[in-house]
């Protein structure tokens, strides 16, 4: 029994001996040093140090060259060393890492610069009427119907991060006279003059079935919002408004209808079934057209031309090849989508100043990471279907002029030129023409999608010239 106890004690002494050796080994590590950043400045601009996130933020004026900034203050814990030193010049166009060591303790600090930007990016009156912002002149102009009480308008304003704005967003204001909004962000202060113009005679209309712009589907609402911001004197009007005659059209030069429906509208009969509001107002739209008013019809709205006499008395000249997906199940673009400009039409006003892609004579409209419904209302060409054996037959029957075609030669963009006192009409039924993506993939960068807006502005300018 005594021997067994001695053996146990011996084993314990061996274990303790190993433990003591291990302690002796790790005792060489110097883990007590601090790696704190106590003060930091670039070009004399003091940084704000966040101990939780270990970040240093240096705020700068809105316009400041960050390509060669000198470290003018650097204070770290006693005994510590860093990879950045006093007087060193840094290119702060991208974040830098300050690597601080003290003995065997290491901490990394991220240095960022933040410009004191003071801008208004969006100004919407009563959640409906989009303001047009001139960043150079620092003015914002909003057009509203004459029925809107301009003495009691509630603005929703999107402005620079970290800034404050006066008067505040969401607070009702009297806009019977211009109102000055001041955006303040540290060293940056910008004043915008906001003018609300009540109009009872619109110069342009975005039309649709919804009772108000706010009730439009996301695709049409995105297009309408753009038009409100980029086409002077634009108002929204419902087909019911047009049919009731409550809209003064005496100064209106153009109507734009961008019609989306999940799943598509495939041809004449489906258009009749799905767009009763538009057909209720077809006589009023036809009169506008016959009096010289221009029409811009996109996506499934391209069907309307056949119902208001644009293609003559043949109501069955609606697009014969149509489809589309649901907005919340839109297809992911792996790269740019495009259609080809028809022979001889590269000089057309609608195709000017577009961002060019790899293939000359093609219109690129999407970028990788964009979700698109591929909503298409086009004309299939070929003897296999019988409607239009070739492109010449389509032009002869419809009176239209081909502007763009798909990869298989299908007509995806076309024009009915103004004639005999009637207005001009441009139609775009290409699935590439899309305004709204319900989400964007990581890394999405908008480039070719800007062509959608440019092409639209070109078409409207051309039709109203």
Coordinates of C-alpha atoms in Angstrom, one line a residue:
X1 CA 0.0 0.0 0.0
X2 CA 2.9 2.4 0.9
X3 CA 4.6 1.6 -2.4
X4 CA 1.4 2.4 -4.4
X5 CA 1.1 5.8 -2.6
X6 CA 4.7 6.6 -3.3
X7 CA 4.1 5.8 -7.0
X8 CA 1.1 8.1 -7.2
X9 CA 3.1 10.9 -5.5
X10 CA 5.9 10.4 -8.0
X11 CA 3.6 10.6 -11.0
X12 CA 2.1 13.8 -9.7
X13 CA 5.6 15.3 -9.3
X14 CA 6.4 14.4 -12.9
X15 CA 3.2 16.1 -14.1
X16 CA 3.9 19.2 -12.1
X17 CA 7.4 19.2 -13.5
X18 CA 6.1 19.2 -17.0
X19 CA 3.7 22.0 -16.2
X20 CA 6.5 24.0 -14.7
X21 CA 8.5 23.5 -17.8
X22 CA 5.5 24.7 -20.0
X23 CA 5.1 27.8 -17.8
X24 CA 8.8 28.6 -18.2
X25 CA 8.5 28.2 -22.0
X26 CA 5.5 30.6 -22.4
X27 CA 6.8 33.2 -19.9
X28 CA 9.1 34.6 -22.7
X29 CA 6.0 36.1 -24.4
X30 CA 5.4 39.8 -23.6
X31 CA 1.7 40.0 -23.5
X32 CA 1.2 43.0 -21.2
X33 CA 1.9 45.7 -23.8
X34 CA -0.8 48.2 -24.9
X35 CA -1.3 48.8 -28.7
X36 CA -3.7 51.8 -28.4
X37 CA -3.9 54.7 -30.8
X38 CA -4.3 57.8 -28.6
X39 CA -4.3 60.5 -31.3
X40 CA -4.0 60.6 -35.1
X41 CA -4.3 63.4 -37.8
X42 CA -3.8 63.8 -41.5
X43 CA -2.8 67.2 -42.9
X44 CA -3.9 68.6 -39.5
X45 CA -7.4 67.1 -39.6
X46 CA -7.9 65.2 -36.4
X47 CA -9.2 61.6 -36.6
X48 CA -12.0 60.2 -34.5
X49 CA -10.9 57.0 -32.8
X50 CA -13.4 54.2 -32.2
X51 CA -12.0 51.7 -29.7
X52 CA -14.8 49.2 -30.3
X53 CA -14.3 48.8 -34.1
X54 CA -10.6 49.9 -34.0
X55 CA -11.2 52.5 -36.7
X56 CA -9.9 56.0 -37.2
X57 CA -12.0 58.4 -39.3
X58 CA -10.6 61.6 -40.6
X59 CA -13.3 64.0 -41.8
X60 CA -12.4 66.3 -44.7
X61 CA -14.0 69.1 -46.7
X62 CA -16.3 68.0 -49.5
X63 CA -13.6 68.8 -52.1
X64 CA -10.2 67.7 -50.9
X65 CA -7.2 66.0 -52.6
X66 CA -6.6 62.7 -50.6
X67 CA -3.9 61.4 -52.9
X68 CA -1.0 62.6 -50.7
X69 CA -1.9 63.3 -47.1
X70 CA 0.8 63.7 -44.4
X71 CA 0.6 62.1 -41.0
X72 CA 0.7 65.2 -38.7
X73 CA -0.2 63.5 -35.5
X74 CA 0.5 60.0 -34.3
X75 CA 0.4 59.0 -30.6
X76 CA 0.4 55.4 -29.6
X77 CA 0.9 53.5 -26.3
X78 CA 4.3 53.7 -24.6
X79 CA 6.8 51.2 -25.9
X80 CA 4.7 50.5 -29.0
X81 CA 5.8 50.6 -32.6
X82 CA 3.7 51.1 -35.9
X83 CA 4.1 50.5 -39.6
X84 CA 3.1 54.2 -40.2
X85 CA 5.2 57.0 -38.9
X86 CA 5.0 60.7 -38.3
X87 CA 5.5 62.8 -41.4
X88 CA 4.8 59.9 -43.7
X89 CA 2.7 60.6 -46.8
X90 CA -0.3 58.4 -47.5
X91 CA -2.6 58.0 -50.5
X92 CA -6.0 57.9 -48.8
X93 CA -8.0 57.2 -51.9
X94 CA -8.4 53.8 -50.2
X95 CA -8.4 52.8 -46.5
X96 CA -5.1 52.1 -44.8
X97 CA -4.2 49.7 -42.0
X98 CA -2.2 51.0 -39.0
X99 CA -0.3 48.0 -37.6
X100 CA 0.6 48.6 -34.0
X101 CA 2.8 46.2 -32.0
X102 CA 4.0 46.2 -28.4
X103 CA 6.1 43.2 -27.5
X104 CA 4.2 40.2 -28.7
X105 CA 0.8 42.0 -28.7
X106 CA -0.5 43.2 -32.1
X107 CA -3.5 45.3 -33.0
X108 CA -4.6 46.5 -36.5
X109 CA -6.5 49.9 -36.8
X110 CA -8.3 50.9 -40.0
X111 CA -7.8 54.5 -41.2
X112 CA -10.6 56.0 -43.3
X113 CA -11.2 59.5 -44.7
X114 CA -14.8 60.8 -44.9
X115 CA -15.7 63.8 -46.9
X116 CA -18.1 66.3 -45.4
X117 CA -20.6 66.0 -48.2
X118 CA -23.7 68.1 -47.9
X119 CA -26.1 67.2 -50.8
X120 CA -29.7 66.5 -51.4
X121 CA -30.1 63.4 -53.6
X122 CA -33.9 63.1 -53.8
X123 CA -36.8 65.4 -53.0
X124 CA -40.3 64.1 -53.2
X125 CA -43.4 66.1 -52.5
X126 CA -46.4 64.3 -50.8
X127 CA -44.7 61.0 -51.6
X128 CA -45.7 61.4 -55.2
X129 CA -44.1 64.3 -57.1
X130 CA -40.4 63.9 -57.8
X131 CA -38.2 67.0 -57.8
X132 CA -35.7 67.7 -60.5
X133 CA -32.3 68.5 -58.8
X134 CA -29.7 70.7 -60.4
X135 CA -26.5 70.0 -58.4
X136 CA -24.6 72.8 -60.1
X137 CA -27.2 75.6 -59.5
X138 CA -28.3 74.0 -56.2
X139 CA -32.0 74.2 -57.2
X140 CA -34.9 71.8 -57.0
X141 CA -38.0 72.1 -59.2
X142 CA -41.2 70.2 -58.6
X143 CA -44.2 70.2 -60.8
X144 CA -47.6 69.4 -59.2
X145 CA -51.2 69.5 -60.5
X146 CA -53.0 72.7 -59.8
X147 CA -55.4 70.9 -57.5
X148 CA -52.5 70.3 -55.0
X149 CA -52.4 72.7 -52.0
X150 CA -48.9 74.1 -52.3
X151 CA -49.2 75.8 -48.9
X152 CA -49.2 72.4 -47.2
X153 CA -46.7 70.1 -48.9
X154 CA -44.8 67.4 -47.0
X155 CA -41.4 66.6 -48.5
X156 CA -39.5 63.4 -48.2
X157 CA -35.8 64.2 -48.6
X158 CA -32.8 61.9 -49.1
X159 CA -29.5 63.7 -48.3
X160 CA -25.9 62.9 -47.4
X161 CA -25.0 60.5 -44.7
X162 CA -24.0 62.1 -41.3
X163 CA -25.6 65.4 -42.4
X164 CA -28.5 67.4 -41.0
X165 CA -31.1 69.3 -42.9
X166 CA -33.2 72.4 -42.1
X167 CA -36.2 72.5 -42.5
X168 CA -36.4 68.8 -41.6
X169 CA -37.6 66.1 -43.9
X170 CA -41.2 65.0 -43.3
X171 CA -42.3 68.4 -42.0
X172 CA -45.1 70.2 -44.0
X173 CA -44.1 73.5 -45.6
X174 CA -45.7 76.4 -47.5
X175 CA -44.2 76.3 -51.0
X176 CA -46.3 79.2 -52.4
X177 CA -42.8 80.9 -52.5
X178 CA -39.4 79.2 -52.9
X179 CA -38.1 77.5 -49.8
X180 CA -34.4 77.3 -48.9
X181 CA -33.1 74.0 -47.5
X182 CA -29.7 73.9 -45.8
X183 CA -27.7 70.7 -45.5
X184 CA -24.9 70.8 -43.0
X185 CA -22.2 68.1 -42.6
X186 CA -19.3 69.2 -40.4
X187 CA -17.3 71.7 -42.6
X188 CA -19.7 71.4 -45.5
X189 CA -22.8 73.6 -45.8
X190 CA -25.0 73.7 -48.9
X191 CA -28.2 75.6 -49.6
X192 CA -30.8 74.4 -52.1
X193 CA -33.7 76.6 -53.4
X194 CA -36.8 74.5 -53.8
X195 CA -39.5 75.7 -56.1
X196 CA -42.9 74.1 -56.5
X197 CA -44.8 74.9 -59.7
X198 CA -48.5 74.1 -59.9
X199 CA -49.6 73.4 -63.4
X200 CA -53.0 72.8 -64.8
X201 CA -51.7 72.3 -68.4
X202 CA -49.2 69.5 -68.5
X203 CA -46.5 69.5 -71.2
X204 CA -46.1 65.8 -70.9
X205 CA -48.1 62.9 -69.3
X206 CA -47.1 59.5 -68.0
X207 CA -50.4 57.5 -68.3
X208 CA -51.5 54.3 -66.7
X209 CA -54.4 52.4 -65.2
X210 CA -53.6 53.3 -61.5
X211 CA -55.5 56.1 -59.9
X212 CA -52.3 57.8 -58.9
X213 CA -48.6 57.4 -59.6
X214 CA -48.1 56.0 -56.1
X215 CA -50.3 53.0 -57.0
X216 CA -48.3 52.0 -60.1
X217 CA -46.4 48.7 -60.1
X218 CA -42.6 49.0 -59.4
X219 CA -41.6 48.8 -63.0
X220 CA -44.0 51.5 -64.2
X221 CA -43.4 53.6 -61.1
X222 CA -39.6 53.6 -61.7
X223 CA -40.2 54.8 -65.3
X224 CA -42.7 57.5 -64.2
X225 CA -40.4 58.7 -61.4
X226 CA -37.7 59.2 -64.0
X227 CA -40.0 61.1 -66.3
X228 CA -41.1 63.4 -63.5
X229 CA -37.5 64.2 -62.8
X230 CA -36.3 64.6 -66.4
X231 CA -39.1 65.8 -68.6
X232 CA -40.2 69.3 -67.8
X233 CA -43.9 69.8 -67.0
X234 CA -44.7 66.1 -66.6
X235 CA -47.8 65.0 -64.7
X236 CA -49.3 61.6 -64.1
X237 CA -52.7 60.9 -65.5
X238 CA -54.9 57.8 -65.2
X239 CA -56.9 56.5 -68.1
X240 CA -60.0 57.4 -66.1
X241 CA -58.8 61.0 -66.0
X242 CA -58.3 61.0 -69.7
X243 CA -61.7 59.4 -70.4
X244 CA -63.5 61.9 -68.0
X245 CA -61.8 64.8 -69.7
X246 CA -60.4 66.2 -66.4
X247 CA -56.9 66.7 -67.9
X248 CA -56.2 69.8 -69.9
X249 CA -54.3 68.6 -72.9
X250 CA -54.0 71.9 -74.7
X251 CA -50.2 72.2 -74.0
X252 CA -49.4 68.5 -73.8
X253 CA -47.0 67.3 -76.5
X254 CA -46.5 63.6 -75.5
X255 CA -48.0 60.7 -73.6
X256 CA -45.9 57.8 -72.4
X257 CA -47.4 54.5 -71.3
X258 CA -45.0 51.9 -70.0
X259 CA -47.2 48.8 -69.3
X260 CA -46.0 45.9 -67.2
X261 CA -47.9 42.8 -66.2
X262 CA -46.4 39.8 -64.5
X263 CA -46.4 36.8 -66.8
X264 CA -46.9 39.0 -70.0
X265 CA -49.7 40.0 -72.3
X266 CA -49.6 37.8 -75.3
X267 CA -51.3 39.5 -78.2
X268 CA -54.6 41.1 -79.2
X269 CA -57.1 39.1 -77.1
X270 CA -55.0 39.1 -73.9
X271 CA -54.5 42.9 -74.3
X272 CA -58.3 43.4 -74.6
X273 CA -58.8 41.3 -71.4
X274 CA -56.0 42.8 -69.4
X275 CA -56.1 46.5 -70.3
X276 CA -59.8 47.5 -70.2
X277 CA -59.0 50.9 -68.6
X278 CA -56.7 51.8 -71.6
X279 CA -59.4 50.8 -74.1
X280 CA -62.0 52.8 -72.2
X281 CA -59.9 55.9 -72.9
X282 CA -58.8 54.9 -76.5
X283 CA -61.0 57.5 -78.2
X284 CA -59.5 60.3 -76.1
X285 CA -56.0 59.1 -76.8
X286 CA -56.8 58.7 -80.5
X287 CA -58.0 62.3 -80.6
X288 CA -54.8 63.5 -78.9
X289 CA -52.8 61.5 -81.5
X290 CA -54.8 62.8 -84.5
X291 CA -54.4 66.3 -83.3
X292 CA -50.7 66.0 -83.4
X293 CA -49.8 64.6 -80.0
X294 CA -46.9 62.2 -79.8
X295 CA -47.0 58.8 -78.1
X296 CA -44.2 56.7 -76.6
X297 CA -45.4 53.2 -76.0
X298 CA -43.2 50.7 -74.3
X299 CA -43.4 47.0 -73.2
X300 CA -47.1 45.7 -73.6
X301 CA -48.3 49.3 -74.2
X302 CA -47.1 48.8 -77.8
X303 CA -50.4 47.0 -78.4
X304 CA -52.3 50.2 -78.0
X305 CA -51.2 51.6 -81.4
X306 CA -53.4 49.1 -83.2
X307 CA -56.5 50.2 -81.3
X308 CA -56.3 53.9 -81.9
X309 CA -55.8 53.9 -85.7
X310 CA -52.0 54.3 -85.8
X311 CA -51.8 51.3 -88.0
X312 CA -54.9 52.1 -90.0
X313 CA -58.1 50.2 -89.6
X314 CA -56.4 46.8 -88.9
X315 CA -56.8 46.2 -85.2
X316 CA -55.0 42.9 -85.5
X317 CA -51.6 44.4 -86.1
X318 CA -50.6 44.0 -82.4
X319 CA -47.3 42.3 -81.6
X320 CA -47.5 38.6 -82.3
X321 CA -44.8 37.3 -80.1
X322 CA -45.0 38.3 -76.4
X323 CA -44.0 36.9 -73.0
X324 CA -42.7 37.9 -69.6
X325 CA -41.8 36.8 -66.1
X326 CA -43.0 37.8 -62.7
X327 CA -41.2 40.8 -61.1
X328 CA -40.2 38.9 -57.9
X329 CA -38.8 36.0 -59.9
X330 CA -36.9 38.1 -62.5
X331 CA -34.0 36.5 -64.3
X332 CA -30.5 37.3 -63.3
X333 CA -28.4 39.0 -66.0
X334 CA -25.0 37.3 -66.2
X335 CA -23.8 40.1 -68.4
X336 CA -25.0 42.8 -70.8
X337 CA -28.2 42.3 -72.7
X338 CA -28.6 44.0 -76.1
X339 CA -30.6 44.3 -79.3
X340 CA -29.4 45.3 -82.8
X341 CA -30.1 48.6 -84.5
X342 CA -31.8 48.0 -87.8
X343 CA -29.9 48.6 -91.0
X344 CA -29.7 52.3 -91.8
X345 CA -31.0 53.4 -88.4
X346 CA -27.7 53.9 -86.5
X347 CA -28.1 57.7 -87.0
X348 CA -31.6 57.8 -85.6
X349 CA -32.0 60.3 -82.7
X350 CA -33.1 57.6 -80.3
X351 CA -29.7 55.8 -80.5
X352 CA -27.4 58.8 -80.0
X353 CA -25.0 59.2 -77.0
X354 CA -25.4 55.6 -75.8
X355 CA -22.6 53.8 -73.9
X356 CA -21.1 51.5 -76.6
X357 CA -20.5 47.8 -76.0
X358 CA -18.4 45.2 -77.8
X359 CA -20.5 45.1 -81.0
X360 CA -21.0 48.2 -83.0
X361 CA -24.6 48.9 -84.0
X362 CA -26.0 47.2 -80.9
X363 CA -27.9 48.8 -77.9
X364 CA -26.7 47.5 -74.6
X365 CA -29.2 48.0 -71.7
X366 CA -28.3 45.8 -68.7
X367 CA -25.3 44.9 -66.5
X368 CA -24.2 41.7 -64.7
X369 CA -26.1 41.4 -61.4
X370 CA -29.3 43.1 -62.7
X371 CA -32.6 41.1 -62.4
X372 CA -34.9 41.5 -65.5
X373 CA -38.4 40.1 -66.3
X374 CA -37.5 39.9 -70.0
X375 CA -41.0 41.3 -70.8
X376 CA -41.2 41.2 -74.5
X377 CA -43.8 42.4 -77.1
X378 CA -42.2 41.9 -80.5
X379 CA -43.1 40.9 -84.1
X380 CA -41.9 37.5 -85.3
X381 CA -40.9 37.7 -88.9
X382 CA -40.9 34.6 -91.2
X383 CA -43.1 32.5 -93.4
X384 CA -43.5 29.9 -90.7
X385 CA -46.0 32.1 -88.8
X386 CA -47.7 33.7 -91.8
X387 CA -48.4 37.1 -90.4
X388 CA -45.3 38.8 -91.8
X389 CA -43.2 36.8 -94.2
X390 CA -40.5 39.4 -94.2
X391 CA -39.6 42.8 -92.8
X392 CA -40.9 44.6 -95.9
X393 CA -44.3 42.9 -95.5
X394 CA -44.5 44.2 -91.9
X395 CA -43.7 47.8 -92.9
X396 CA -46.3 47.6 -95.7
X397 CA -49.1 46.3 -93.5
X398 CA -48.5 48.5 -90.4
X399 CA -47.0 51.6 -91.9
X400 CA -44.2 51.4 -89.4
X401 CA -40.5 51.9 -89.7
X402 CA -38.2 49.3 -88.1
X403 CA -35.7 50.7 -85.6
X404 CA -34.3 47.6 -83.8
X405 CA -34.4 43.8 -84.1
X406 CA -33.5 40.9 -81.9
X407 CA -31.0 38.1 -82.6
X408 CA -33.5 36.2 -84.7
X409 CA -34.7 39.3 -86.7
X410 CA -37.8 39.9 -84.6
X411 CA -38.8 43.6 -84.6
X412 CA -38.3 44.9 -81.1
X413 CA -38.3 48.7 -81.7
X414 CA -40.2 50.6 -84.3
X415 CA -41.6 54.0 -85.3
X416 CA -44.8 55.3 -86.8
X417 CA -43.7 58.7 -88.3
X418 CA -45.8 61.7 -87.9
X419 CA -47.9 62.5 -90.9
X420 CA -51.0 64.4 -92.1
X421 CA -51.1 66.4 -88.9
X422 CA -51.0 63.2 -86.7
X423 CA -48.3 62.8 -84.0
X424 CA -45.3 60.5 -84.2
X425 CA -45.2 57.2 -82.3
X426 CA -42.2 55.3 -81.0
X427 CA -42.7 51.7 -79.6
X428 CA -40.1 49.6 -77.7
X429 CA -41.1 46.1 -77.1
X430 CA -37.7 44.6 -76.4
X431 CA -37.2 42.5 -73.3
X432 CA -33.9 44.4 -72.8
X433 CA -35.9 47.6 -72.1
X434 CA -36.3 47.4 -68.3
X435 CA -36.5 50.1 -65.6
X436 CA -36.7 48.1 -62.3
X437 CA -34.7 45.4 -60.6
X438 CA -36.1 44.1 -57.4
X439 CA -32.6 43.4 -56.1
X440 CA -29.0 43.6 -57.3
X441 CA -26.3 40.9 -56.9
X442 CA -23.2 41.8 -54.9
X443 CA -20.8 43.8 -56.9
X444 CA -23.4 45.2 -59.3
X445 CA -22.2 48.3 -61.1
X446 CA -24.6 50.3 -63.3
X447 CA -23.1 51.1 -66.7
X448 CA -25.1 49.9 -69.8
X449 CA -28.4 50.2 -67.9
X450 CA -27.9 54.0 -68.1
X451 CA -28.7 53.6 -71.8
X452 CA -32.4 52.9 -71.0
X453 CA -32.8 56.4 -69.6
X454 CA -30.7 58.0 -72.4
X455 CA -32.6 56.2 -75.1
X456 CA -35.9 57.3 -73.5
X457 CA -34.9 60.9 -73.2
X458 CA -33.8 60.8 -76.9
X459 CA -37.1 59.4 -78.0
X460 CA -39.1 61.9 -76.1
X461 CA -37.0 64.8 -77.4
X462 CA -37.3 63.5 -80.9
X463 CA -41.1 63.1 -80.7
X464 CA -41.7 66.5 -79.2
X465 CA -39.2 68.5 -81.3

